Coordinates of C-alpha atoms and ligand atoms in Angstrom, one line a residue:
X1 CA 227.8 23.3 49.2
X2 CA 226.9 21.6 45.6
X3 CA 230.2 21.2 43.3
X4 CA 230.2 23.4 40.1
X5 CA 232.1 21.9 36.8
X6 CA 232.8 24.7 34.8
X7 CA 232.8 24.1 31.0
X8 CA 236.0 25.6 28.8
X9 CA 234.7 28.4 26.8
X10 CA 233.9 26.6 23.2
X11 CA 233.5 23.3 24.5
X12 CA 230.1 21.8 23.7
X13 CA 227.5 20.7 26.4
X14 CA 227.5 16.9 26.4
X15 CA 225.0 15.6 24.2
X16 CA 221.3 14.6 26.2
X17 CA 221.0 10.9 26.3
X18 CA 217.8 10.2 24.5
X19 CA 216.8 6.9 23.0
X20 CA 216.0 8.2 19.5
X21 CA 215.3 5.0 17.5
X22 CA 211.9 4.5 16.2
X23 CA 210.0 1.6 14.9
X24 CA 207.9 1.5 12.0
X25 CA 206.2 -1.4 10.2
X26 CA 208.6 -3.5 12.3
X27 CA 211.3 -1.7 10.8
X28 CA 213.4 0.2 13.3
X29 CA 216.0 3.6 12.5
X30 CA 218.3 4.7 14.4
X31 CA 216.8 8.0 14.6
X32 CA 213.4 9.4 13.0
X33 CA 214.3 12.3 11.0
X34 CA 213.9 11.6 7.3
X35 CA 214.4 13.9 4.5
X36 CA 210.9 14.8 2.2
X37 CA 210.8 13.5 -0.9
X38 CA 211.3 16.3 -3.6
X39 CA 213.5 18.7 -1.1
X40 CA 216.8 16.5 -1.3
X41 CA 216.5 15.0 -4.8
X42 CA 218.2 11.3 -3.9
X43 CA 220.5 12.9 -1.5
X44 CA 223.7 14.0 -2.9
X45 CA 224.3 17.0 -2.9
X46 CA 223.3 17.1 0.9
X47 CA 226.1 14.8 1.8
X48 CA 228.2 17.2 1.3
X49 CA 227.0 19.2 4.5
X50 CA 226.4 16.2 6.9
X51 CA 226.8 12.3 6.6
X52 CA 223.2 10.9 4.9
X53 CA 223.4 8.0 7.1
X54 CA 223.2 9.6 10.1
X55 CA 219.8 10.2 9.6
X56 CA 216.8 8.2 10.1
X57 CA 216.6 7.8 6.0
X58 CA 216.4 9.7 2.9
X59 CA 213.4 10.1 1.2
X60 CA 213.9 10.2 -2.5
X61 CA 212.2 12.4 -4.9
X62 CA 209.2 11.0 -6.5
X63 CA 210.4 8.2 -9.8
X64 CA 208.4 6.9 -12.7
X65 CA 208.6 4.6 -15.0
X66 CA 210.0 6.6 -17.8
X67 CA 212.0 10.3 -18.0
X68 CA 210.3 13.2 -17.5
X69 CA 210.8 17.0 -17.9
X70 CA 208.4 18.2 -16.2
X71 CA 206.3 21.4 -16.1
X72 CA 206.6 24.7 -17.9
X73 CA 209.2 27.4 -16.1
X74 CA 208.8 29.3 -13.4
X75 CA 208.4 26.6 -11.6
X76 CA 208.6 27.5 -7.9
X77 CA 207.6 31.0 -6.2
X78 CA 207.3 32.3 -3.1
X79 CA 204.7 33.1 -0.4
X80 CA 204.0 34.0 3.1
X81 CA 206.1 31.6 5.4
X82 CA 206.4 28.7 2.3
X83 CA 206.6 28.4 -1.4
X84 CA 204.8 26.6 -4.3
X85 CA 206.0 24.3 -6.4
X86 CA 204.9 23.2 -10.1
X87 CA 207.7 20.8 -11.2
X88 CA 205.3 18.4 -12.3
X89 CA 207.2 14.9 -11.8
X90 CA 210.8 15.7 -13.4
X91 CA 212.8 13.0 -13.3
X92 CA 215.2 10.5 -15.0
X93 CA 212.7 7.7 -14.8
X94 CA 213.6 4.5 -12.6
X95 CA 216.0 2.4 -14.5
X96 CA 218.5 5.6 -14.5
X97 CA 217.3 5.7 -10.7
X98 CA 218.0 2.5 -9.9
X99 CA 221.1 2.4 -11.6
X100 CA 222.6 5.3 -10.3
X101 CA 220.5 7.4 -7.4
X102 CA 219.7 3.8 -5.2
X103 CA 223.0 2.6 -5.9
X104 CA 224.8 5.5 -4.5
X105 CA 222.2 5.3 -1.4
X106 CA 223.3 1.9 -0.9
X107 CA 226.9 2.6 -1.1
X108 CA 226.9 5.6 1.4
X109 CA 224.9 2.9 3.5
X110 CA 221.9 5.3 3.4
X111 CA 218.1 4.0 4.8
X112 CA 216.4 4.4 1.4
X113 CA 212.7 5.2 1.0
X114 CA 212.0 5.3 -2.8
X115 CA 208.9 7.4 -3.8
X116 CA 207.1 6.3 -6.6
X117 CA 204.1 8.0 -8.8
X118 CA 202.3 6.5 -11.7
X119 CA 199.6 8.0 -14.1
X120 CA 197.9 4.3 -13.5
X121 CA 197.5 1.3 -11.2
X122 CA 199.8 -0.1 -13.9
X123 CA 202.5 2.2 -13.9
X124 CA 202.6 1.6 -9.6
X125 CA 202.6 -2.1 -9.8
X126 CA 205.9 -1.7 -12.2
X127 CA 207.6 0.5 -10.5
X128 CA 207.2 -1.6 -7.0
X129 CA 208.3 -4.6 -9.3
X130 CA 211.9 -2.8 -10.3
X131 CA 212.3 -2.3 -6.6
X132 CA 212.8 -6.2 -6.2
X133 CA 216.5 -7.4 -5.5
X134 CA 217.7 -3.4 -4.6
X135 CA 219.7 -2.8 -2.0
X136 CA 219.6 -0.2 0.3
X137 CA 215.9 -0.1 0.1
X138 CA 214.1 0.0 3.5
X139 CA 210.6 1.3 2.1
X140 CA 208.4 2.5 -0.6
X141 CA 206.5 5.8 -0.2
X142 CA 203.9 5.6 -3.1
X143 CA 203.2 8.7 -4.0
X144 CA 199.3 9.1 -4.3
X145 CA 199.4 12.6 -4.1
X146 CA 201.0 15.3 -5.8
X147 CA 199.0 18.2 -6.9
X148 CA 200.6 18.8 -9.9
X149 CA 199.5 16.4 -12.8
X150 CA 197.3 17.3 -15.4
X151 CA 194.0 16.8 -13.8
X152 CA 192.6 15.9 -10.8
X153 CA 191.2 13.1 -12.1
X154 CA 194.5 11.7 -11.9
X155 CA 195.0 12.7 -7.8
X156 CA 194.8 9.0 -7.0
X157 CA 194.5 10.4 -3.0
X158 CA 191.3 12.1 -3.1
X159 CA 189.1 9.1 -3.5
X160 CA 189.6 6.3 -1.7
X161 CA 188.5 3.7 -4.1
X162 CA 191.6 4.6 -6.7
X163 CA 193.7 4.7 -3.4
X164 CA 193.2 1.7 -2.8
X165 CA 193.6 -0.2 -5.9
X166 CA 196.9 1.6 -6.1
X167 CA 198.2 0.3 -3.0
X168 CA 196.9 -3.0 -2.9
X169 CA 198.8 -3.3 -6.6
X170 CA 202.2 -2.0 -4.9
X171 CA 201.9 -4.4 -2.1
X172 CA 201.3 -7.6 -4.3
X173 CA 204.1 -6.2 -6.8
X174 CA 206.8 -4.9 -4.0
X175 CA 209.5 -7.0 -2.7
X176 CA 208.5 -8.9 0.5
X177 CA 209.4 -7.1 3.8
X178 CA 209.7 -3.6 2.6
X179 CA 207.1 -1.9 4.2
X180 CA 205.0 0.0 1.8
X181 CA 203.9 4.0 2.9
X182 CA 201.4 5.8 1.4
X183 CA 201.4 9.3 0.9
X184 CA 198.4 11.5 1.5
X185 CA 197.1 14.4 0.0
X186 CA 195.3 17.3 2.7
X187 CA 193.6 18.5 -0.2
X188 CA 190.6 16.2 0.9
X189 CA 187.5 16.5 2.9
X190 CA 188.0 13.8 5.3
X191 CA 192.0 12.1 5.1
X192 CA 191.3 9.6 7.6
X193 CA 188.7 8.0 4.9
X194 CA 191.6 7.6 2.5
X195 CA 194.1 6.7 5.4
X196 CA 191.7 3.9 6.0
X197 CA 190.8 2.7 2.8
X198 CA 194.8 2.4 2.0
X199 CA 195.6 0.8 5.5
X200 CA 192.0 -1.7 4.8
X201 CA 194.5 -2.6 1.1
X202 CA 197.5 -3.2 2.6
X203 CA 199.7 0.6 3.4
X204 CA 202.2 -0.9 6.2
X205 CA 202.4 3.3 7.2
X206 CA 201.2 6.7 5.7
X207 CA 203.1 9.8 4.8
X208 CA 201.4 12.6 6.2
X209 CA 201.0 14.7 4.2
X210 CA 201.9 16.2 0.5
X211 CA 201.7 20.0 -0.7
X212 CA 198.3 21.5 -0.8
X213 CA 196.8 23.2 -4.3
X214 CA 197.8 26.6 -4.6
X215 CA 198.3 29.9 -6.8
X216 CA 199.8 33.0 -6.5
X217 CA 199.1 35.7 -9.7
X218 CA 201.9 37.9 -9.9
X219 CA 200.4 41.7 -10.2
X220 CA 203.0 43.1 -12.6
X221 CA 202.7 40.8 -15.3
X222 CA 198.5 40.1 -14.3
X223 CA 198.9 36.0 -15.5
X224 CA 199.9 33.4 -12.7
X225 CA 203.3 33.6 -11.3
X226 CA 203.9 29.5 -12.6
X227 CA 204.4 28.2 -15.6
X228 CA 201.8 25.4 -14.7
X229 CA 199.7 28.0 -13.1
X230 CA 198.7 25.6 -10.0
X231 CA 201.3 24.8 -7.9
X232 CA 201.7 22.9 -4.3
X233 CA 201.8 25.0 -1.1
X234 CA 204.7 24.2 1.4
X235 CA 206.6 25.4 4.5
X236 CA 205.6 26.4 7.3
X237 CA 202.4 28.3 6.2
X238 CA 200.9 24.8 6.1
X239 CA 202.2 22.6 9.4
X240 CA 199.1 24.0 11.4
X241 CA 197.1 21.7 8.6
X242 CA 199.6 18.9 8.7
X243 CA 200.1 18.6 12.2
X244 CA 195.7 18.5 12.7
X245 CA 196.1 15.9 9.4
X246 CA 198.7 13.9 11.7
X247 CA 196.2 14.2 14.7
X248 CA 193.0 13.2 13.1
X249 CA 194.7 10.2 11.6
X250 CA 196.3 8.9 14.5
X251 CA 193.1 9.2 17.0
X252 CA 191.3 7.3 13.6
X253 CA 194.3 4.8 13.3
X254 CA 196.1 5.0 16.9
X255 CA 198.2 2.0 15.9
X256 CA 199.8 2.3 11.9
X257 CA 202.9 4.1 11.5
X258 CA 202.8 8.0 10.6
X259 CA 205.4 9.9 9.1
X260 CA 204.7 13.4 9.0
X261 CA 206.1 16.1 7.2
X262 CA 204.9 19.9 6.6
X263 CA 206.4 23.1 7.4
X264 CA 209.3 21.3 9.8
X265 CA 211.9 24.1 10.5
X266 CA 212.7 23.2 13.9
X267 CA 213.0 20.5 16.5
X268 CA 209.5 21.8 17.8
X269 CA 208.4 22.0 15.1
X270 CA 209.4 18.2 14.8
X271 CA 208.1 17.8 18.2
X272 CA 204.6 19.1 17.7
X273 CA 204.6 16.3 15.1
X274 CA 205.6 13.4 17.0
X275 CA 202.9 14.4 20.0
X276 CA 200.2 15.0 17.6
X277 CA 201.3 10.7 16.2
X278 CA 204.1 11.0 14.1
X279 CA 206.3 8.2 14.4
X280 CA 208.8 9.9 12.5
X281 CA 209.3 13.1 10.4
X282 CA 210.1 14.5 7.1
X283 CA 212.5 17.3 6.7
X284 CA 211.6 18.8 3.9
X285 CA 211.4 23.1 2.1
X286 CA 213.4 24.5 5.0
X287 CA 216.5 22.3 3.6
X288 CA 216.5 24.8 0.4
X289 CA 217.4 27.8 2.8
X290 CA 219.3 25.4 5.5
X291 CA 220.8 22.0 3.9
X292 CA 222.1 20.9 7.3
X293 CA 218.0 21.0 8.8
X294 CA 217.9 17.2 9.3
X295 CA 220.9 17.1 11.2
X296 CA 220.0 20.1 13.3
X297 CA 216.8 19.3 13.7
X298 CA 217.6 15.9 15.0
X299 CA 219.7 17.7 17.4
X300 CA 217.3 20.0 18.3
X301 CA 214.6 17.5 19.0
X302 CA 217.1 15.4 20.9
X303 CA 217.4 18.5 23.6
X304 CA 213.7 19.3 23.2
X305 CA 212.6 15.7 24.6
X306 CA 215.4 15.6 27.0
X307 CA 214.4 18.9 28.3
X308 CA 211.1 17.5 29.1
X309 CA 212.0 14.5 30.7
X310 CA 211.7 12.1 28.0
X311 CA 214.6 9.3 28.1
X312 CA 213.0 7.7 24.8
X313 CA 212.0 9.2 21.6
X314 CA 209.0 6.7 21.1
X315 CA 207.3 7.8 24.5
X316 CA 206.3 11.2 22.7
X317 CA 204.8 9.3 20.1
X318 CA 201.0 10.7 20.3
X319 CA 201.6 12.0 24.0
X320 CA 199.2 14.9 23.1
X321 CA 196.1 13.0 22.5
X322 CA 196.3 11.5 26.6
X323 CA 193.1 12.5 28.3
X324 CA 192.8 15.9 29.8
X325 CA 192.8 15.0 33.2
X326 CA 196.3 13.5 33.0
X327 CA 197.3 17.1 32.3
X328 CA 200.8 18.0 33.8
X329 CA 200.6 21.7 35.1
X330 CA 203.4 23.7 34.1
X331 CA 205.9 24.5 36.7
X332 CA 206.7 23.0 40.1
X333 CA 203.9 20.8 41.0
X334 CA 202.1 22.7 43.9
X335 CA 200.5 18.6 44.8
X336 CA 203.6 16.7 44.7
X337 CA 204.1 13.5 42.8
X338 CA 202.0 13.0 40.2
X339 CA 199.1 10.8 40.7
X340 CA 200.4 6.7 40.4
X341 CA 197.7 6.0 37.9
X342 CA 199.0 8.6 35.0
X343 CA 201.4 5.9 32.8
X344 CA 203.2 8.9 31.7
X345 CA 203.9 10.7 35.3
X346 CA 207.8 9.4 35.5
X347 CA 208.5 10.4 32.3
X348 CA 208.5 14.2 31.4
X349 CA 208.6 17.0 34.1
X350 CA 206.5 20.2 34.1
X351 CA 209.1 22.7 32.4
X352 CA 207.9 21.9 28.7
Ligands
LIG401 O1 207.0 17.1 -8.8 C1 206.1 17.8 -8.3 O2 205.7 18.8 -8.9 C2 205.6 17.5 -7.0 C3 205.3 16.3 -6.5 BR1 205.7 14.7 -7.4 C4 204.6 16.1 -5.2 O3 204.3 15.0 -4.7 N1 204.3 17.3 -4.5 C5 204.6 18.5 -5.0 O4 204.3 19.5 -4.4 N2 205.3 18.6 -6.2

């Protein structure tokens, strides 16, 4: 007869063992959940509800060089399964940052990943230059890619010339050894031509991927429900087109470092992610409605790999893209062992 350990009532399972550190641009975390820039301003007022430096890092919201106010109010509204968003770059410009957001990062012994968005090549290569000497930096996420500035024009991420010549400024202007991400906009036809132009001038990763363009007109008062009348699309409405974003870039670019971020509520969520490339994920919308979502989703995607079989976090990495034929078939496998040639066979079971 087997022996049965019965767990107190209120007494919490042990917790899987699961290898969760990740690597990226030969910079390894401890775990890779990461908040999104813009949900968490530089982290704060989230440490109040969990410890910011238990997470893989905290993504600040996007900095330029001088203060900003922003866009006209309203400035968010809401829409089926997500929201938009037409802050338009508030901030208090980087020397208050630096001075006060990073420095409280580095205090609390945060991973910091500083966004930072220009209105030139310029005003990039300036900003990477203030982030010399910082501590409590561990990367730049260069912000190529928010949808609401004044004109497209201006949408650095939809050509991949400007890309380019925005990245390859940040990487001669940032300090040495902080790896330098590059976030993409879906608003594109093809991403993985701007992924590549950016990795071709230097990206060490890419943030995949930033708000789409969207409206919603508000039927009582006929005009657009924003004050800046276009606004970015997020939540979950959109992590169907961040997920294939994810995909198409890793098959492109199966070895640079993704971080992908869209519509992430739950650890599967988070999961679907990290088997479609993602070598780490962005927490982001959800975290209005839910400020502990890193944290639980962490623990969630913890049980989700253990579940399957996974001992470490970094075998999922792009799991889905395996040819079809090394398919495991769900249930009890009516063959046996799986077949000595699949490199994954010892590694997840056939309960996912
Ligand atoms: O500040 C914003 O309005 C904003 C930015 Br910087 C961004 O990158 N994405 C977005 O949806 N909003």
């Amino acid at each position: 007869m087997s022996e049965l350990t019965l767990r107190p009532a209120g007494v919490a399972p042990p917790a899987p063992e699961v290898d969760m550190r990740t690597t990226l641009a030969g910079l390894t975390f401890p775990n890779p959940v990461f908040t999104a820039s813009g949900c968490a301003a530089a982290g704060q007022e989230l440490d109040q509800f969990f410890d910011v430096s238990s997470i893989g890092g905290v993504v600040t919201k996007s900095i330029m060089l001088a203060p900003r106010s922003g866009r006209a109010t309203p400035r968010m509204a809401e829409t089926p399964s997500g929201m938009l968003n037409s802050i338009g770059l508030q901030g208090p410009g980087i020397d208050a940052f630096l001075d006060k957001d990073l420095a409280w990062l580095a205090q609390r012994k945060a991973r910091a990943v500083v966004s930072i968005a220009g209105g030139s090549v310029e005003d990039y290569a300036k900003l990477a230059a203030k982030l010399r000497g910082r501590p409590g930096l561990s990367m730049i996420e260069v912000n190529i890619s928010c949808p609401n500035v004044e004109d497209r024009g201006q949408v650095f991420a939809c050509d991949p010339r400007a890309s380019a010549s925005v990245i390859q400024a940040v990487k001669k202007a940032a300090p040495s050894g902080v790896p330098v991400f590059a976030k993409l906009s879906p608003d594109v036809t093809d991403i993985t031509e701007i992924a590549q132009a950016c990795v071709n001038a230097g990206a060490d990763g890419l943030s995949v991927i930033n708000t789409l363009l969207g409206m919603v007109i508000d039927t009582t008062t006929l005009r657009p429900a924003l004050g800046g009348v276009t606004g970015g699309l997020s939540g979950p409405a959109i992590r169907p087109v961040a997920v294939r974003c994810v995909w198409q870039i890793r098959q492109a670019l199966p070895d640079v470092p993704i971080l992908g971020m869209g519509g992430i509520r739950t650890g599967l969520d988070a999961l679907e992610f990290v088997l479609a490339g993602a070598n780490a994920i962005s927490v982001g919308t959800t975290v209005f409605g839910d400020p502990t979502a890193p944290v639980r989703v962490l623990e969630e995607l913890v049980v989700a790999l253990a579940e399957r079989g996974f001992s470490r976090f970094e075998d999922a990495v792009g799991l889905a893209h395996r040819p079809p034929d090394l398919h495991v078939p769900e249930g009890p496998d009516p063959l046996g062992d799986p077949p000595t040639d699949d490199p994954h066979g010892g590694t997840f079971g056939g309960d996912a």
